[in-house]
Coordinates of C-alpha atoms and ligand atoms in Angstrom, one line a residue:
X64 CA 3.9 -36.8 -29.8
X65 CA 0.7 -34.8 -30.4
X66 CA 1.0 -31.1 -29.7
X67 CA -1.3 -29.7 -27.1
X68 CA -3.8 -27.2 -28.5
X69 CA -2.9 -24.5 -26.0
X70 CA 0.0 -23.8 -23.7
X71 CA 0.0 -25.3 -20.2
X72 CA 0.1 -21.8 -18.8
X73 CA -3.4 -21.3 -20.2
X74 CA -4.9 -24.4 -18.5
X75 CA -5.9 -22.7 -15.2
X76 CA -7.7 -20.0 -17.2
X77 CA -9.5 -22.6 -19.3
X78 CA -10.6 -24.4 -16.1
X79 CA -11.9 -21.2 -14.6
X80 CA -13.8 -20.5 -17.8
X81 CA -15.4 -24.0 -17.8
X82 CA -16.3 -23.6 -14.1
X83 CA -18.0 -20.3 -14.9
X84 CA -19.9 -21.6 -17.8
X85 CA -21.0 -24.5 -15.6
X86 CA -22.4 -21.8 -13.3
X87 CA -24.5 -20.7 -16.2
X88 CA -23.0 -17.2 -16.7
X89 CA -20.0 -15.8 -18.4
X90 CA -17.4 -14.3 -16.0
X91 CA -17.4 -10.6 -15.2
X92 CA -14.5 -8.7 -16.7
X93 CA -12.7 -6.8 -14.0
X94 CA -9.7 -4.5 -13.8
X95 CA -8.0 -4.4 -10.4
X96 CA -6.2 -1.1 -9.7
X97 CA -3.9 -1.9 -6.8
X98 CA -1.0 -0.8 -4.6
X99 CA 0.2 -4.3 -3.5
X100 CA 0.2 -4.5 -0.4
X101 CA -0.5 -7.5 1.9
X102 CA -4.3 -7.3 1.6
X103 CA -4.0 -6.4 -2.1
X104 CA -2.1 -9.6 -2.7
X105 CA -4.9 -11.6 -1.0
X106 CA -7.5 -9.7 -3.0
X107 CA -5.7 -10.4 -6.3
X108 CA -5.3 -14.1 -5.5
X109 CA -9.0 -14.3 -4.6
X110 CA -9.9 -12.7 -7.9
X111 CA -7.6 -15.0 -9.9
X112 CA -9.1 -18.0 -8.3
X113 CA -12.7 -17.0 -8.7
X114 CA -14.5 -18.4 -11.8
X115 CA -17.1 -15.6 -11.6
X116 CA -14.4 -13.1 -12.6
X117 CA -12.1 -12.7 -15.6
X118 CA -9.3 -10.4 -14.6
X119 CA -8.5 -8.4 -17.7
X120 CA -5.7 -6.4 -16.1
X121 CA -3.9 -5.3 -12.9
X122 CA -3.0 -1.6 -13.0
X123 CA -0.6 -0.5 -10.3
X124 CA -0.9 2.7 -8.3
X125 CA 1.5 4.0 -5.7
X126 CA 0.3 3.7 -2.1
X127 CA 1.3 1.0 0.3
X128 CA 4.6 0.9 -1.7
X129 CA 6.0 3.1 -4.5
X130 CA 5.0 2.5 -8.1
X131 CA 8.2 0.5 -8.9
X132 CA 7.9 -1.9 -6.0
X133 CA 4.1 -2.2 -6.6
X134 CA 4.7 -3.2 -10.2
X135 CA 7.3 -5.8 -9.2
X136 CA 4.9 -7.2 -6.5
X137 CA 2.0 -7.4 -9.0
X138 CA 4.2 -9.3 -11.5
X139 CA 5.4 -11.7 -8.9
X140 CA 1.7 -12.4 -7.8
X141 CA 0.5 -13.2 -11.3
X142 CA 3.6 -15.4 -11.8
X143 CA 2.9 -17.2 -8.5
X144 CA -0.6 -17.9 -9.7
X145 CA 0.7 -19.1 -13.1
X146 CA -1.2 -16.3 -14.8
X147 CA 1.1 -14.5 -17.1
X148 CA -1.9 -14.1 -19.4
X149 CA -3.2 -11.3 -17.1
X150 CA -2.0 -7.9 -18.3
X151 CA 0.0 -6.0 -15.6
X152 CA 0.7 -2.3 -16.2
X153 CA 2.3 0.5 -14.2
X154 CA 0.5 3.8 -13.8
X155 CA 0.9 7.1 -11.9
X156 CA 4.0 7.4 -9.8
X157 CA 2.7 9.9 -7.3
X158 CA -0.7 11.3 -6.1
X159 CA -2.3 14.2 -8.0
X160 CA -1.6 17.0 -5.5
X161 CA 0.5 15.8 -2.6
X162 CA 3.6 13.7 -1.7
X163 CA 3.3 9.9 -1.7
X164 CA 2.9 8.3 1.7
X165 CA 4.0 4.6 1.7
X166 CA 3.0 2.0 4.3
X167 CA 5.8 -0.4 4.9
X168 CA 5.1 0.1 8.6
X169 CA 1.9 -2.0 8.1
X170 CA 2.8 -4.1 5.0
X171 CA 6.5 -5.1 5.6
X172 CA 9.6 -3.7 3.8
X173 CA 8.6 -5.0 0.3
X174 CA 4.8 -4.5 0.9
X175 CA 4.3 -8.3 1.0
X176 CA 5.1 -9.0 4.6
X177 CA 8.8 -9.3 3.8
X178 CA 8.1 -12.6 2.0
X179 CA 10.4 -13.0 -1.0
X180 CA 8.5 -14.5 -3.8
X181 CA 10.3 -16.2 -6.7
X182 CA 11.4 -13.9 -9.5
X183 CA 8.5 -13.3 -11.9
X184 CA 8.2 -15.1 -15.2
X185 CA 5.7 -12.5 -16.4
X186 CA 6.4 -9.2 -18.1
X187 CA 5.0 -5.8 -17.6
X188 CA 2.8 -4.3 -20.3
X189 CA 4.3 -1.1 -21.6
X190 CA 1.0 0.8 -21.6
X191 CA 0.3 3.5 -19.0
X192 CA -2.3 2.1 -16.5
X193 CA -4.9 4.9 -16.9
X194 CA -4.6 4.6 -20.8
X195 CA -5.0 0.8 -20.5
X196 CA -8.2 1.3 -18.4
X197 CA -9.6 3.6 -21.1
X198 CA -8.7 1.2 -23.9
X199 CA -10.3 -1.8 -22.1
X200 CA -13.5 0.0 -21.2
X201 CA -14.0 1.0 -24.9
X202 CA -13.1 -2.6 -26.0
X203 CA -15.7 -4.1 -23.7
X204 CA -18.4 -1.4 -23.3
X205 CA -20.8 -2.0 -20.3
X206 CA -18.8 -5.1 -19.3
X207 CA -15.9 -3.9 -17.3
X208 CA -16.1 -3.7 -13.5
X209 CA -13.3 -1.6 -12.0
X210 CA -12.0 -2.7 -8.6
X211 CA -9.7 0.0 -7.2
X212 CA -8.1 -1.1 -4.0
X213 CA -5.5 1.6 -3.7
X214 CA -5.5 5.4 -3.9
X215 CA -7.7 6.5 -6.7
X216 CA -5.0 8.3 -8.7
X217 CA -5.1 6.1 -11.8
X218 CA -8.9 6.0 -12.0
X219 CA -9.0 9.8 -11.7
X220 CA -6.5 10.2 -14.5
X221 CA -8.5 7.8 -16.7
X222 CA -11.8 9.6 -16.2
X223 CA -10.2 13.1 -16.5
X224 CA -8.6 12.1 -19.8
X225 CA -11.6 10.4 -21.2
X226 CA -14.9 11.1 -19.4
X227 CA -16.8 9.0 -22.0
X228 CA -15.7 5.9 -20.2
X229 CA -18.0 6.7 -17.2
X230 CA -21.3 5.4 -18.7
X231 CA -19.4 2.5 -20.4
X232 CA -18.1 1.1 -17.1
X233 CA -20.4 -1.7 -15.8
X234 CA -19.6 -1.0 -12.2
X235 CA -16.9 0.5 -9.9
X236 CA -16.3 -1.1 -6.5
X237 CA -13.7 0.6 -4.4
X238 CA -12.0 -0.3 -1.2
X239 CA -11.8 3.1 0.4
X240 CA -13.5 5.6 2.7
X241 CA -15.5 5.1 5.8
X242 CA -18.7 6.5 7.2
X243 CA -17.7 6.0 10.9
X244 CA -14.2 7.4 11.2
X245 CA -10.9 6.6 9.6
X246 CA -7.9 4.3 9.9
X247 CA -5.2 6.9 9.3
X248 CA -6.6 9.4 11.8
X249 CA -10.0 10.2 13.3
X250 CA -11.5 11.1 9.9
X251 CA -9.8 9.6 6.9
X252 CA -9.3 6.1 5.5
X253 CA -5.8 5.5 3.9
X254 CA -6.7 5.1 0.2
X255 CA -8.7 8.4 0.2
X256 CA -6.3 10.2 2.5
X257 CA -3.4 9.3 0.1
X258 CA -5.0 11.1 -2.8
X259 CA -8.1 13.1 -1.8
X260 CA -8.2 15.1 -5.0
X261 CA -8.3 11.9 -7.1
X262 CA -11.0 10.5 -4.8
X263 CA -13.1 13.6 -5.3
X264 CA -12.8 13.3 -9.1
X265 CA -13.9 9.6 -8.9
X266 CA -16.9 10.2 -6.6
X267 CA -18.1 13.1 -8.7
X268 CA -17.5 11.4 -12.1
X269 CA -21.2 10.6 -12.7
X270 CA -21.3 6.9 -11.9
X271 CA -22.5 5.0 -8.8
X272 CA -19.4 4.1 -6.8
X273 CA -19.8 1.0 -4.6
X274 CA -17.9 2.0 -1.5
X275 CA -16.4 -0.8 0.6
X276 CA -15.1 1.2 3.5
X277 CA -12.5 0.5 6.1
X278 CA -15.2 0.5 8.8
X279 CA -16.8 -2.6 7.2
X280 CA -13.4 -4.1 6.4
X281 CA -12.5 -3.9 10.1
X282 CA -15.6 -5.9 10.9
X283 CA -14.6 -8.6 8.4
X284 CA -11.5 -10.0 10.0
X285 CA -9.4 -13.1 9.3
X286 CA -8.6 -14.8 12.6
X287 CA -6.3 -17.7 13.6
X288 CA -9.3 -20.1 13.2
X289 CA -9.6 -19.3 9.5
X290 CA -5.8 -19.3 9.2
X291 CA -5.7 -22.9 10.6
X292 CA -8.2 -24.0 8.0
X293 CA -6.1 -22.4 5.2
X294 CA -3.0 -24.2 6.5
X295 CA -4.6 -27.6 6.3
X296 CA -3.9 -28.1 2.6
X297 CA -0.7 -26.8 0.9
X298 CA 0.0 -25.1 -2.4
X299 CA 2.2 -22.3 -3.5
X300 CA -0.5 -19.6 -3.4
X301 CA -2.2 -20.8 -0.2
X302 CA 1.2 -21.2 1.6
X303 CA 2.0 -17.6 0.6
X304 CA -1.4 -16.3 1.8
X305 CA -0.8 -18.2 5.1
X306 CA 2.5 -16.2 5.5
X307 CA 0.8 -12.9 4.6
X308 CA -2.1 -13.6 7.0
X309 CA 0.1 -14.7 9.8
X310 CA 2.2 -11.5 9.5
X311 CA -1.0 -9.4 9.2
X312 CA -2.8 -11.1 12.1
X313 CA 0.3 -10.8 14.4
X314 CA 0.5 -7.1 13.5
X315 CA -3.2 -6.6 14.3
X316 CA -3.0 -8.6 17.5
X317 CA -0.3 -6.1 18.7
X318 CA -2.8 -3.4 18.2
X319 CA -5.4 -5.2 20.3
X320 CA -7.5 -6.8 17.5
X321 CA -8.4 -10.5 17.3
X322 CA -7.6 -10.7 13.6
X323 CA -6.7 -8.7 10.5
X324 CA -9.1 -6.5 8.5
X325 CA -9.8 -7.9 5.0
X326 CA -10.1 -4.5 3.4
X327 CA -9.2 -5.2 -0.2
X328 CA -10.3 -8.8 -0.4
X329 CA -13.8 -7.8 0.7
X330 CA -14.0 -5.4 -2.3
X331 CA -13.3 -8.3 -4.6
X332 CA -15.6 -10.5 -2.6
X333 CA -18.5 -8.0 -3.2
X334 CA -18.0 -8.5 -7.0
X335 CA -17.8 -12.3 -6.6
X336 CA -20.8 -12.6 -4.3
X337 CA -22.8 -9.4 -3.7
X338 CA -24.7 -11.0 -0.9
X339 CA -21.7 -10.7 1.4
X340 CA -22.6 -7.0 2.1
X341 CA -25.5 -4.7 2.8
X342 CA -25.5 -1.5 0.7
X343 CA -27.4 1.8 1.0
X344 CA -27.5 4.6 -1.6
X345 CA -26.0 7.8 -0.3
X346 CA -24.4 11.0 -1.5
X347 CA -20.8 11.0 -0.6
X348 CA -18.5 14.0 -0.8
X349 CA -14.7 13.9 -0.3
X350 CA -13.2 16.5 2.0
X351 CA -10.1 18.0 0.4
X352 CA -9.5 20.8 2.8
X353 CA -10.5 20.5 6.5
X354 CA -7.9 21.0 9.2
X355 CA -8.7 17.6 10.8
X356 CA -10.8 16.0 8.0
X357 CA -8.8 16.1 4.7
X358 CA -9.5 12.8 3.0
X359 CA -12.7 12.0 4.9
X360 CA -15.7 10.6 2.9
X361 CA -18.6 12.7 4.1
X362 CA -21.7 10.6 3.6
X363 CA -25.2 12.1 3.7
X364 CA -27.5 9.5 5.1
X365 CA -30.7 11.5 4.8
X366 CA -30.3 12.2 1.0
X367 CA -30.8 16.0 1.5
X368 CA -29.2 19.2 2.9
X369 CA -31.1 21.9 4.7
X370 CA -31.8 24.9 2.5
X371 CA -30.7 28.0 4.5
X372 CA -32.0 31.3 3.1
X373 CA -30.7 34.7 4.3
X374 CA -33.5 36.7 6.0
X375 CA -32.1 40.1 7.1
X376 CA -29.3 39.4 9.6
X377 CA -29.9 35.7 9.9
X378 CA -30.6 32.6 7.9
X379 CA -33.9 30.6 8.0
X380 CA -34.3 27.0 7.0
X381 CA -36.5 26.9 3.9
X382 CA -37.0 23.2 3.4
X383 CA -34.4 20.9 2.1
X384 CA -32.3 20.4 -1.0
X385 CA -32.5 16.8 -2.3
X386 CA -29.1 15.2 -3.1
X387 CA -28.6 12.6 -5.8
X388 CA -26.9 9.5 -4.5
X389 CA -23.5 8.9 -6.1
X390 CA -22.5 5.9 -4.0
X391 CA -23.7 2.5 -2.8
X392 CA -22.2 2.5 0.6
X393 CA -21.4 -0.7 2.3
X394 CA -23.0 -0.7 5.8
X395 CA -22.3 -4.2 7.0
X396 CA -20.8 -7.5 5.9
X397 CA -21.6 -11.2 6.5
X398 CA -18.0 -11.8 7.6
X399 CA -18.2 -15.6 8.0
X400 CA -19.8 -16.0 4.5
X401 CA -17.0 -13.9 3.0
X402 CA -14.2 -15.6 4.9
X403 CA -15.5 -19.0 4.0
X404 CA -15.6 -17.9 0.3
X405 CA -12.0 -16.5 0.6
X406 CA -10.6 -19.6 2.3
X407 CA -12.4 -22.0 -0.1
X408 CA -10.9 -20.2 -3.2
X409 CA -7.3 -20.0 -1.9
X410 CA -7.1 -23.3 0.1
X411 CA -4.7 -25.8 -1.5
X412 CA -4.0 -23.7 -4.5
Ligands
LIG1324 CA1 -4.6 -1.7 -1.4

């Protein structure tokens, strides 16, 4: 019998590459930094099934679950997708300057809606996530798009250790922050709240951060209508996403919503199809102190601050100080366009 020229495990990758070349462009190299997580799992499966992307690595950060559980979940996800070729590495085990806050309350006891996936066939890479990010950015200068969809601890560690990666990164698209109130409390979104110091480092690193905030994710919801479409054709990945989405939608319905926010998948969606969102350049600061606002992304929509100058016993406004934008802030999404993309990529897989 003739030997196949490559292992069967590589066939899905080859098919994806062929699809991408048929589209007339080589796929974008991405690293997904993740705390999986129900919506992380959906984001990862979207990325792995999108020919526009070549997932170079998953790096795991603690957030929704601790680092150990997150690594196990990430390995089970790539195994489910038959993609042991994707490097999966652990990273930081705690935020830079505060205790870890995990979110089994929202994501189920194992972070994956309590669904027990088969044991992974894939192995963790021994490299430390932030070091792997540094290595891959230097290996593929100006080609890597970072997609952090958890707290920004690993990215902050990478840019702090080697700031030279900043101009070599093609793009950084984060799920995090909000310009219209938080989802943890009145001010803060969870990924920023869970490591505000790391977020501050990332926003001030010198690159333009594309910010896909919770406020836009909450207007991009998967409802039972889309779930029914996903259920119409079966496969191991789509059946799993149906279980996740059902758990997630049920959870959201109890809170009075008609569906579940596609936070992390939307960030991947923006890289696959930038037309799913509307962006505006702004200067964004991360509040690391405030009594009520620690972890808030404070976005300046005017591009300037008043310049207040002391005159005797009072200040007078003396024009404005222009601010350089550091973020492309997502203002709105075409939710139906994104959800159709998501469903079409997962359906029947
Ligand atoms: Ca996440």
